PDB file of C-alpha atoms and ligand atoms in Angstrom:
ATOM      1  CA  MET A   1     109.515  86.283  76.266  1.00  0.00           C
ATOM      2  CA  ILE A   2     112.154  85.270  78.837  1.00  0.00           C
ATOM      3  CA  GLU A   3     113.826  81.844  79.061  1.00  0.00           C
ATOM      4  CA  VAL A   4     116.517  80.974  81.579  1.00  0.00           C
ATOM      5  CA  ARG A   5     118.374  77.627  81.339  1.00  0.00           C
ATOM      6  CA  ASP A   6     120.564  76.228  84.019  1.00  0.00           C
ATOM      7  CA  LEU A   7     121.741  79.671  85.088  1.00  0.00           C
ATOM      8  CA  HIS A   8     124.621  79.867  87.558  1.00  0.00           C
ATOM      9  CA  LYS A   9     126.208  82.949  89.050  1.00  0.00           C
ATOM     10  CA  SER A  10     129.042  83.120  91.521  1.00  0.00           C
ATOM     11  CA  PHE A  11     130.763  86.133  93.169  1.00  0.00           C
ATOM     12  CA  GLY A  12     134.183  84.727  93.995  1.00  0.00           C
ATOM     13  CA  ASP A  13     133.546  81.664  96.172  1.00  0.00           C
ATOM     14  CA  LEU A  14     129.905  82.541  96.771  1.00  0.00           C
ATOM     15  CA  GLU A  15     127.544  80.691  94.478  1.00  0.00           C
ATOM     16  CA  VAL A  16     124.492  82.913  94.409  1.00  0.00           C
ATOM     17  CA  LEU A  17     122.462  81.262  91.631  1.00  0.00           C
ATOM     18  CA  ARG A  18     122.784  77.464  91.548  1.00  0.00           C
ATOM     19  CA  GLY A  19     120.988  76.331  88.472  1.00  0.00           C
ATOM     20  CA  ILE A  20     117.882  78.337  87.662  1.00  0.00           C
ATOM     21  CA  ASP A  21     115.482  77.242  84.923  1.00  0.00           C
ATOM     22  CA  PHE A  22     112.349  79.206  84.183  1.00  0.00           C
ATOM     23  CA  ARG A  23     110.269  80.916  81.508  1.00  0.00           C
ATOM     24  CA  VAL A  24     108.054  83.981  81.309  1.00  0.00           C
ATOM     25  CA  GLU A  25     105.588  83.904  78.410  1.00  0.00           C
ATOM     26  CA  ALA A  26     104.474  87.028  76.564  1.00  0.00           C
ATOM     27  CA  ARG A  27     101.796  88.937  78.545  1.00  0.00           C
ATOM     28  CA  GLU A  28     102.443  86.872  81.672  1.00  0.00           C
ATOM     29  CA  VAL A  29     103.008  88.410  85.131  1.00  0.00           C
ATOM     30  CA  VAL A  30     105.411  86.387  87.273  1.00  0.00           C
ATOM     31  CA  CYS A  31     106.182  87.394  90.876  1.00  0.00           C
ATOM     32  CA  VAL A  32     109.472  86.225  92.478  1.00  0.00           C
ATOM     33  CA  ILE A  33     109.467  85.966  96.268  1.00  0.00           C
ATOM     34  CA  GLY A  34     112.018  84.717  98.675  1.00  0.00           C
ATOM     35  CA  PRO A  35     114.288  85.604 101.649  1.00  0.00           C
ATOM     36  CA  SER A  36     116.962  88.316 101.558  1.00  0.00           C
ATOM     37  CA  GLY A  37     120.071  87.041  99.856  1.00  0.00           C
ATOM     38  CA  SER A  38     118.341  84.244  97.953  1.00  0.00           C
ATOM     39  CA  GLY A  39     119.476  85.684  94.553  1.00  0.00           C
ATOM     40  CA  LYS A  40     116.318  87.469  93.352  1.00  0.00           C
ATOM     41  CA  SER A  41     118.040  90.666  92.332  1.00  0.00           C
ATOM     42  CA  THR A  42     120.980  88.737  90.820  1.00  0.00           C
ATOM     43  CA  LEU A  43     118.525  86.791  88.706  1.00  0.00           C
ATOM     44  CA  LEU A  44     116.941  89.945  87.388  1.00  0.00           C
ATOM     45  CA  ARG A  45     120.253  91.520  86.735  1.00  0.00           C
ATOM     46  CA  CYS A  46     121.506  88.483  84.786  1.00  0.00           C
ATOM     47  CA  ILE A  47     118.522  88.826  82.420  1.00  0.00           C
ATOM     48  CA  ASN A  48     119.659  92.198  81.090  1.00  0.00           C
ATOM     49  CA  LEU A  49     123.417  91.432  81.712  1.00  0.00           C
ATOM     50  CA  LEU A  50     123.860  93.963  84.478  1.00  0.00           C
ATOM     51  CA  GLU A  51     125.555  90.874  85.845  1.00  0.00           C
ATOM     52  CA  GLN A  52     127.419  88.425  83.646  1.00  0.00           C
ATOM     53  CA  PRO A  53     126.221  84.857  84.340  1.00  0.00           C
ATOM     54  CA  THR A  54     128.896  82.348  85.279  1.00  0.00           C
ATOM     55  CA  SER A  55     127.196  79.669  83.154  1.00  0.00           C
ATOM     56  CA  GLY A  56     123.869  78.836  81.598  1.00  0.00           C
ATOM     57  CA  ARG A  57     121.850  80.580  78.905  1.00  0.00           C
ATOM     58  CA  VAL A  58     119.334  83.462  78.928  1.00  0.00           C
ATOM     59  CA  PHE A  59     116.977  84.372  76.050  1.00  0.00           C
ATOM     60  CA  VAL A  60     114.878  87.503  75.735  1.00  0.00           C
ATOM     61  CA  GLY A  61     112.405  86.977  72.918  1.00  0.00           C
ATOM     62  CA  ASP A  62     114.316  85.282  70.159  1.00  0.00           C
ATOM     63  CA  VAL A  63     117.666  86.815  71.154  1.00  0.00           C
ATOM     64  CA  GLU A  64     120.235  84.901  73.202  1.00  0.00           C
ATOM     65  CA  VAL A  65     121.472  87.479  75.715  1.00  0.00           C
ATOM     66  CA  THR A  66     124.340  85.161  76.739  1.00  0.00           C
ATOM     67  CA  ASP A  67     125.582  84.878  73.131  1.00  0.00           C
ATOM     68  CA  ASP A  68     129.090  86.448  72.910  1.00  0.00           C
ATOM     69  CA  ASP A  69     128.002  88.466  69.844  1.00  0.00           C
ATOM     70  CA  VAL A  70     124.763  89.896  71.337  1.00  0.00           C
ATOM     71  CA  ASP A  71     123.995  93.573  70.860  1.00  0.00           C
ATOM     72  CA  ILE A  72     123.250  94.121  74.521  1.00  0.00           C
ATOM     73  CA  ASP A  73     122.154  97.730  74.098  1.00  0.00           C
ATOM     74  CA  ALA A  74     119.466  96.579  71.644  1.00  0.00           C
ATOM     75  CA  VAL A  75     118.263  93.918  74.152  1.00  0.00           C
ATOM     76  CA  ARG A  76     118.240  96.474  76.986  1.00  0.00           C
ATOM     77  CA  ARG A  77     116.067  98.824  74.964  1.00  0.00           C
ATOM     78  CA  ARG A  78     113.389  96.201  74.958  1.00  0.00           C
ATOM     79  CA  ILE A  79     113.499  95.795  78.757  1.00  0.00           C
ATOM     80  CA  GLY A  80     112.115  98.359  81.157  1.00  0.00           C
ATOM     81  CA  MET A  81     113.681  98.117  84.623  1.00  0.00           C
ATOM     82  CA  VAL A  82     112.284  99.649  87.826  1.00  0.00           C
ATOM     83  CA  PHE A  83     114.365  99.402  90.978  1.00  0.00           C
ATOM     84  CA  GLN A  84     113.789 100.012  94.625  1.00  0.00           C
ATOM     85  CA  ALA A  85     115.642 103.380  94.371  1.00  0.00           C
ATOM     86  CA  PHE A  86     114.046 105.584  91.740  1.00  0.00           C
ATOM     87  CA  ASN A  87     117.227 106.872  90.119  1.00  0.00           C
ATOM     88  CA  LEU A  88     115.631 109.969  88.652  1.00  0.00           C
ATOM     89  CA  PHE A  89     117.803 112.855  87.597  1.00  0.00           C
ATOM     90  CA  PRO A  90     117.357 115.438  90.373  1.00  0.00           C
ATOM     91  CA  HIS A  91     118.232 118.402  88.163  1.00  0.00           C
ATOM     92  CA  LEU A  92     115.644 117.629  85.500  1.00  0.00           C
ATOM     93  CA  THR A  93     111.931 118.123  85.512  1.00  0.00           C
ATOM     94  CA  VAL A  94     109.649 115.150  85.444  1.00  0.00           C
ATOM     95  CA  LEU A  95     108.972 115.657  81.716  1.00  0.00           C
ATOM     96  CA  ARG A  96     112.702 115.867  80.948  1.00  0.00           C
ATOM     97  CA  ASN A  97     113.438 112.766  83.000  1.00  0.00           C
ATOM     98  CA  LEU A  98     111.003 110.965  80.708  1.00  0.00           C
ATOM     99  CA  THR A  99     112.406 112.393  77.420  1.00  0.00           C
ATOM    100  CA  ILE A 100     116.178 112.331  77.870  1.00  0.00           C
ATOM    101  CA  ALA A 101     116.702 108.645  76.986  1.00  0.00           C
ATOM    102  CA  GLN A 102     114.026 108.778  74.265  1.00  0.00           C
ATOM    103  CA  ARG A 103     115.934 111.579  72.618  1.00  0.00           C
ATOM    104  CA  ARG A 104     119.481 110.328  73.145  1.00  0.00           C
ATOM    105  CA  VAL A 105     119.003 106.539  72.747  1.00  0.00           C
ATOM    106  CA  LEU A 106     115.995 106.299  70.509  1.00  0.00           C
ATOM    107  CA  LYS A 107     116.708 109.563  68.580  1.00  0.00           C
ATOM    108  CA  ARG A 108     113.148 110.695  68.818  1.00  0.00           C
ATOM    109  CA  SER A 109     112.335 114.320  68.055  1.00  0.00           C
ATOM    110  CA  ARG A 110     111.513 116.597  70.997  1.00  0.00           C
ATOM    111  CA  SER A 111     107.838 116.803  70.065  1.00  0.00           C
ATOM    112  CA  GLU A 112     107.441 113.046  69.700  1.00  0.00           C
ATOM    113  CA  ALA A 113     109.347 112.394  72.935  1.00  0.00           C
ATOM    114  CA  ASP A 114     107.135 114.949  74.745  1.00  0.00           C
ATOM    115  CA  ARG A 115     104.018 113.380  73.405  1.00  0.00           C
ATOM    116  CA  ILE A 116     104.989 109.893  74.465  1.00  0.00           C
ATOM    117  CA  ALA A 117     106.170 111.220  77.865  1.00  0.00           C
ATOM    118  CA  ARG A 118     102.787 112.872  78.457  1.00  0.00           C
ATOM    119  CA  GLU A 119     100.905 109.765  77.457  1.00  0.00           C
ATOM    120  CA  ASN A 120     102.801 107.808  80.048  1.00  0.00           C
ATOM    121  CA  LEU A 121     102.549 110.403  82.752  1.00  0.00           C
ATOM    122  CA  GLU A 122      98.831 110.214  82.294  1.00  0.00           C
ATOM    123  CA  ARG A 123      98.927 106.425  82.554  1.00  0.00           C
ATOM    124  CA  VAL A 124     100.575 106.704  86.037  1.00  0.00           C
ATOM    125  CA  GLY A 125      98.238 109.574  87.061  1.00  0.00           C
ATOM    126  CA  LEU A 126     100.861 112.322  87.216  1.00  0.00           C
ATOM    127  CA  SER A 127     100.035 114.594  84.270  1.00  0.00           C
ATOM    128  CA  GLU A 128      99.927 117.686  86.493  1.00  0.00           C
ATOM    129  CA  LYS A 129     103.501 117.046  87.723  1.00  0.00           C
ATOM    130  CA  GLU A 130     105.396 117.319  84.452  1.00  0.00           C
ATOM    131  CA  ASN A 131     107.162 120.535  85.438  1.00  0.00           C
ATOM    132  CA  SER A 132     107.982 119.471  88.995  1.00  0.00           C
ATOM    133  CA  TYR A 133     111.427 118.301  90.063  1.00  0.00           C
ATOM    134  CA  PRO A 134     111.889 114.852  91.685  1.00  0.00           C
ATOM    135  CA  ALA A 135     112.562 116.402  95.193  1.00  0.00           C
ATOM    136  CA  GLN A 136     109.102 118.046  95.032  1.00  0.00           C
ATOM    137  CA  LEU A 137     107.386 114.643  94.753  1.00  0.00           C
ATOM    138  CA  SER A 138     106.548 111.956  97.293  1.00  0.00           C
ATOM    139  CA  GLY A 139     108.403 108.642  97.065  1.00  0.00           C
ATOM    140  CA  GLY A 140     105.349 106.995  95.578  1.00  0.00           C
ATOM    141  CA  GLN A 141     105.060 109.693  92.917  1.00  0.00           C
ATOM    142  CA  GLN A 142     108.795 109.426  92.134  1.00  0.00           C
ATOM    143  CA  GLN A 143     108.412 105.680  91.662  1.00  0.00           C
ATOM    144  CA  ARG A 144     105.411 106.241  89.310  1.00  0.00           C
ATOM    145  CA  VAL A 145     107.640 108.709  87.362  1.00  0.00           C
ATOM    146  CA  ALA A 146     110.307 106.009  87.157  1.00  0.00           C
ATOM    147  CA  ILE A 147     107.709 103.532  85.776  1.00  0.00           C
ATOM    148  CA  ALA A 148     106.511 106.156  83.219  1.00  0.00           C
ATOM    149  CA  ARG A 149     110.075 106.753  82.183  1.00  0.00           C
ATOM    150  CA  ALA A 150     110.551 102.996  81.566  1.00  0.00           C
ATOM    151  CA  LEU A 151     107.304 102.827  79.625  1.00  0.00           C
ATOM    152  CA  SER A 152     108.335 105.777  77.433  1.00  0.00           C
ATOM    153  CA  MET A 153     111.029 103.614  75.877  1.00  0.00           C
ATOM    154  CA  GLY A 154     108.351 101.277  74.568  1.00  0.00           C
ATOM    155  CA  PRO A 155     109.668  98.081  76.259  1.00  0.00           C
ATOM    156  CA  ASP A 156     108.449  94.579  75.402  1.00  0.00           C
ATOM    157  CA  LEU A 157     108.830  93.567  79.031  1.00  0.00           C
ATOM    158  CA  MET A 158     109.243  95.139  82.439  1.00  0.00           C
ATOM    159  CA  LEU A 159     111.469  93.943  85.327  1.00  0.00           C
ATOM    160  CA  PHE A 160     110.622  95.275  88.740  1.00  0.00           C
ATOM    161  CA  ASP A 161     112.982  94.812  91.724  1.00  0.00           C
ATOM    162  CA  GLU A 162     111.071  95.532  94.953  1.00  0.00           C
ATOM    163  CA  PRO A 163     109.524  98.661  93.532  1.00  0.00           C
ATOM    164  CA  THR A 164     107.602  99.496  96.700  1.00  0.00           C
ATOM    165  CA  SER A 165     109.925  98.411  99.494  1.00  0.00           C
ATOM    166  CA  ALA A 166     111.483 101.856  99.997  1.00  0.00           C
ATOM    167  CA  LEU A 167     108.046 103.527 100.290  1.00  0.00           C
ATOM    168  CA  ASP A 168     106.007 104.557 103.290  1.00  0.00           C
ATOM    169  CA  PRO A 169     103.124 102.147 103.669  1.00  0.00           C
ATOM    170  CA  GLU A 170     100.469 104.652 102.640  1.00  0.00           C
ATOM    171  CA  LEU A 171     102.215 105.249  99.301  1.00  0.00           C
ATOM    172  CA  VAL A 172     102.573 101.635  98.325  1.00  0.00           C
ATOM    173  CA  GLY A 173      98.982 101.256  97.052  1.00  0.00           C
ATOM    174  CA  ASP A 174      99.284 103.886  94.281  1.00  0.00           C
ATOM    175  CA  VAL A 175     102.378 102.260  92.829  1.00  0.00           C
ATOM    176  CA  LEU A 176     100.776  98.766  92.967  1.00  0.00           C
ATOM    177  CA  ALA A 177      97.675 100.174  91.282  1.00  0.00           C
ATOM    178  CA  VAL A 178      99.769 101.469  88.399  1.00  0.00           C
ATOM    179  CA  MET A 179     101.468  98.042  88.078  1.00  0.00           C
ATOM    180  CA  ARG A 180      98.046  96.395  88.124  1.00  0.00           C
ATOM    181  CA  THR A 181      96.823  98.557  85.163  1.00  0.00           C
ATOM    182  CA  LEU A 182     100.045  97.611  83.233  1.00  0.00           C
ATOM    183  CA  ALA A 183      99.309  93.919  83.861  1.00  0.00           C
ATOM    184  CA  ASP A 184      95.751  94.431  82.716  1.00  0.00           C
ATOM    185  CA  ASP A 185      97.087  96.058  79.549  1.00  0.00           C
ATOM    186  CA  GLY A 186      98.992  92.892  78.760  1.00  0.00           C
ATOM    187  CA  MET A 187     102.538  93.962  79.655  1.00  0.00           C
ATOM    188  CA  THR A 188     104.941  91.100  80.292  1.00  0.00           C
ATOM    189  CA  MET A 189     106.256  91.604  83.860  1.00  0.00           C
ATOM    190  CA  LEU A 190     108.714  89.891  86.139  1.00  0.00           C
ATOM    191  CA  VAL A 191     108.319  91.364  89.626  1.00  0.00           C
ATOM    192  CA  VAL A 192     110.413  90.785  92.737  1.00  0.00           C
ATOM    193  CA  THR A 193     108.164  91.700  95.562  1.00  0.00           C
ATOM    194  CA  HIS A 194     107.240  91.193  99.193  1.00  0.00           C
ATOM    195  CA  GLU A 195     103.672  92.316  98.558  1.00  0.00           C
ATOM    196  CA  MET A 196     101.867  89.049  98.900  1.00  0.00           C
ATOM    197  CA  SER A 197      98.400  90.429  98.186  1.00  0.00           C
ATOM    198  CA  PHE A 198      99.659  91.898  94.940  1.00  0.00           C
ATOM    199  CA  ALA A 199     101.314  88.580  94.023  1.00  0.00           C
ATOM    200  CA  ARG A 200      98.160  86.724  94.894  1.00  0.00           C
ATOM    201  CA  GLU A 201      95.812  88.944  92.907  1.00  0.00           C
ATOM    202  CA  VAL A 202      97.890  90.040  89.951  1.00  0.00           C
ATOM    203  CA  ALA A 203     100.455  87.341  89.228  1.00  0.00           C
ATOM    204  CA  ASP A 204      99.764  84.504  86.837  1.00  0.00           C
ATOM    205  CA  ARG A 205     102.538  82.561  88.558  1.00  0.00           C
ATOM    206  CA  VAL A 206     104.621  82.892  91.675  1.00  0.00           C
ATOM    207  CA  VAL A 207     108.233  81.648  91.998  1.00  0.00           C
ATOM    208  CA  PHE A 208     109.702  81.070  95.406  1.00  0.00           C
ATOM    209  CA  MET A 209     113.480  81.226  95.565  1.00  0.00           C
ATOM    210  CA  ASP A 210     115.712  80.263  98.404  1.00  0.00           C
ATOM    211  CA  GLY A 211     119.556  79.754  98.492  1.00  0.00           C
ATOM    212  CA  GLY A 212     119.950  80.341  94.750  1.00  0.00           C
ATOM    213  CA  VAL A 213     117.415  77.837  93.517  1.00  0.00           C
ATOM    214  CA  ILE A 214     113.764  77.863  92.664  1.00  0.00           C
ATOM    215  CA  VAL A 215     112.212  75.822  95.487  1.00  0.00           C
ATOM    216  CA  GLU A 216     108.574  76.035  94.381  1.00  0.00           C
ATOM    217  CA  GLU A 217     106.561  77.703  91.668  1.00  0.00           C
ATOM    218  CA  GLY A 218     103.029  77.679  90.450  1.00  0.00           C
ATOM    219  CA  ASP A 219      99.626  79.283  90.736  1.00  0.00           C
ATOM    220  CA  PRO A 220      99.599  82.101  93.323  1.00  0.00           C
ATOM    221  CA  ALA A 221      96.758  80.640  95.287  1.00  0.00           C
ATOM    222  CA  GLN A 222      98.694  77.423  95.617  1.00  0.00           C
ATOM    223  CA  VAL A 223     102.182  78.795  96.345  1.00  0.00           C
ATOM    224  CA  ILE A 224     101.020  81.493  98.771  1.00  0.00           C
ATOM    225  CA  GLY A 225      97.833  79.797 100.048  1.00  0.00           C
ATOM    226  CA  LYS A 226      98.921  76.167 100.224  1.00  0.00           C
ATOM    227  CA  PRO A 227     102.732  75.964  99.865  1.00  0.00           C
ATOM    228  CA  ARG A 228     104.025  72.434  99.400  1.00  0.00           C
ATOM    229  CA  ASN A 229     107.572  73.073 100.587  1.00  0.00           C
ATOM    230  CA  GLU A 230     108.538  73.633 104.196  1.00  0.00           C
ATOM    231  CA  ARG A 231     110.963  76.438 103.235  1.00  0.00           C
ATOM    232  CA  THR A 232     108.142  78.207 101.482  1.00  0.00           C
ATOM    233  CA  ARG A 233     105.897  77.835 104.489  1.00  0.00           C
ATOM    234  CA  THR A 234     108.561  79.218 106.857  1.00  0.00           C
ATOM    235  CA  PHE A 235     109.231  82.187 104.571  1.00  0.00           C
ATOM    236  CA  LEU A 236     105.539  83.036 104.191  1.00  0.00           C
ATOM    237  CA  ARG A 237     104.910  82.797 107.940  1.00  0.00           C
ATOM    238  CA  ARG A 238     107.646  85.397 108.455  1.00  0.00           C
ATOM    239  CA  VAL A 239     106.462  87.747 105.731  1.00  0.00           C
ATOM    240  CA  LEU A 240     102.772  87.527 106.517  1.00  0.00           C
ATOM    241  CA  ASP A 241     103.325  87.781 110.271  1.00  0.00           C
ATOM    242  CA  PRO A 242     106.727  89.304 111.058  1.00  0.00           C
ATOM    243  CA  ALA A 243     106.016  89.338 114.808  1.00  0.00           C
ATOM    244  CA  SER A 244     105.925  85.528 114.773  1.00  0.00           C
ATOM    245  CA  ALA A 245     109.553  85.176 113.602  1.00  0.00           C
ATOM    246  CA  PRO A 246     111.770  83.362 116.055  1.00  0.00           C
ATOM    247  CA  VAL A 247     113.935  85.748 118.173  1.00  0.00           C
ATOM    248  CA  PRO A 248     117.560  85.651 116.957  1.00  0.00           C
ATOM    249  CA  GLU A 249     119.923  84.076 119.538  1.00  0.00           C
ATOM    250  CA  THR A 250     121.991  87.237 119.892  1.00  0.00           C
ATOM    251  CA  VAL A 251     118.930  89.141 121.054  1.00  0.00           C
ATOM    252  CA  THR A 252     117.976  86.415 123.599  1.00  0.00           C
ATOM    253  CA  GLU A 253     121.495  86.480 124.989  1.00  0.00           C
ATOM    254  CA  ARG A 254     121.452  90.226 125.448  1.00  0.00           C
ATOM    255  CA  VAL A 255     118.018  90.065 127.160  1.00  0.00           C
ATOM    256  CA  GLU A 256     119.162  87.251 129.472  1.00  0.00           C
ATOM    257  CA  GLY A 257     122.404  88.995 130.216  1.00  0.00           C
ATOM    258  CA  THR A 258     120.746  92.101 131.584  1.00  0.00           C
TER     259      THR A 258
HETATM  260  N1  LIG B   1     128.197  92.418  93.178  1.00  0.00           N
HETATM  261  C1  LIG B   1     128.253  91.525  94.144  1.00  0.00           C
HETATM  262  N2  LIG B   1     129.373  91.135  94.657  1.00  0.00           N
HETATM  263  C2  LIG B   1     129.465  90.178  95.664  1.00  0.00           C
HETATM  264  N3  LIG B   1     128.404  89.581  96.181  1.00  0.00           N
HETATM  265  C3  LIG B   1     127.163  89.976  95.723  1.00  0.00           C
HETATM  266  C4  LIG B   1     127.061  90.970  94.690  1.00  0.00           C
HETATM  267  N4  LIG B   1     125.725  91.102  94.389  1.00  0.00           N
HETATM  268  C5  LIG B   1     125.080  90.305  95.262  1.00  0.00           C
HETATM  269  N5  LIG B   1     125.924  89.583  96.037  1.00  0.00           N
HETATM  270  C6  LIG B   1     125.586  88.565  97.065  1.00  0.00           C
HETATM  271  O1  LIG B   1     124.742  87.615  96.439  1.00  0.00           O
HETATM  272  C7  LIG B   1     123.761  87.197  97.322  1.00  0.00           C
HETATM  273  C8  LIG B   1     122.422  87.375  96.666  1.00  0.00           C
HETATM  274  O2  LIG B   1     122.147  88.747  96.524  1.00  0.00           O
HETATM  275  P1  LIG B   1     120.781  89.310  95.858  1.00  0.00           P
HETATM  276  O3  LIG B   1     120.944  90.805  95.884  1.00  0.00           O
HETATM  277  O4  LIG B   1     120.565  88.678  94.533  1.00  0.00           O
HETATM  278  O5  LIG B   1     119.703  88.787  96.894  1.00  0.00           O
HETATM  279  P2  LIG B   1     118.133  89.192  96.966  1.00  0.00           P
HETATM  280  O6  LIG B   1     117.412  87.889  96.949  1.00  0.00           O
HETATM  281  O7  LIG B   1     117.798  90.148  95.910  1.00  0.00           O
HETATM  282  O8  LIG B   1     118.051  89.798  98.403  1.00  0.00           O
HETATM  283  P3  LIG B   1     117.179  91.066  98.966  1.00  0.00           P
HETATM  284  O9  LIG B   1     115.758  90.495  99.221  1.00  0.00           O
HETATM  285  O10 LIG B   1     117.806  91.472 100.281  1.00  0.00           O
HETATM  286  O11 LIG B   1     117.196  92.138  97.930  1.00  0.00           O
HETATM  287  C9  LIG B   1     123.888  87.975  98.634  1.00  0.00           C
HETATM  288  O12 LIG B   1     124.612  87.126  99.514  1.00  0.00           O
HETATM  289  C10 LIG B   1     124.775  89.154  98.180  1.00  0.00           C
HETATM  290  O13 LIG B   1     125.528  89.607  99.248  1.00  0.00           O
HETATM  291 MG1  LIG B   2     117.241  92.195  95.996  1.00  0.00          MG
END
């Protein structure tokens, strides 16, 4: 469903992706983990050309996204994208947030768009909120609306970029539960996340990125449970037990100075 070959991306002098090769098969769930700045979001954004790769090739299904003649709008219609920020239209009800792109981009009739929107609201457990406005919902509910909106476009695959990291801890579970049902229904999913228990339980494969390369990838129990690479081990120690992270030197200096 996704194939990335020797992908490089630079911003000016900064080489953010330094030769990425990987594949996501249809119906597979792949979680990408790694430290801040390692290039996870950039990788996702190169897949639907929100960023133009510097070199390398990207395929979505049988279409080469990096081909100069690609119909990128057609490719993007097949890809649902869910970000950390929900990006809902504040002046539209939940139902209208789910129907606007269906009507404008897919040219669906109002009744068909409404029917599909309601099906997807039910899928994320928010049928009773169709007439609410985004500001009347919790962050977790807004993120579930964003997922339902992406699903209403009938995507072949879904990309998630830290979909729960802006949420209060008690709201994370509902969003992960929705993602779990999507995975169970056979959706192809590429998920950047710091939720290690989700990655361990739901992912078919975990990819660990650091410094713009894939350092390690494989079965979740192996990568998270018995990482082979020292960089993976250091990262996981920090994520699983933030209090154990070494104190940055600047902090030590300040403490000693007082
Ligand atoms: N549009 C841009 N212009 C310049 N530099 C950028 C741009 N987008 C990203 N970068 C830089 O590329 C590097 C990788 O960023 P990216 O957002 O892909 O990291 P990430 O792994 O998603 O990190 P995080 O976990 O914090 O979201 C960072 O150093 C970032 O500052
Ligand atoms: Mg990111």
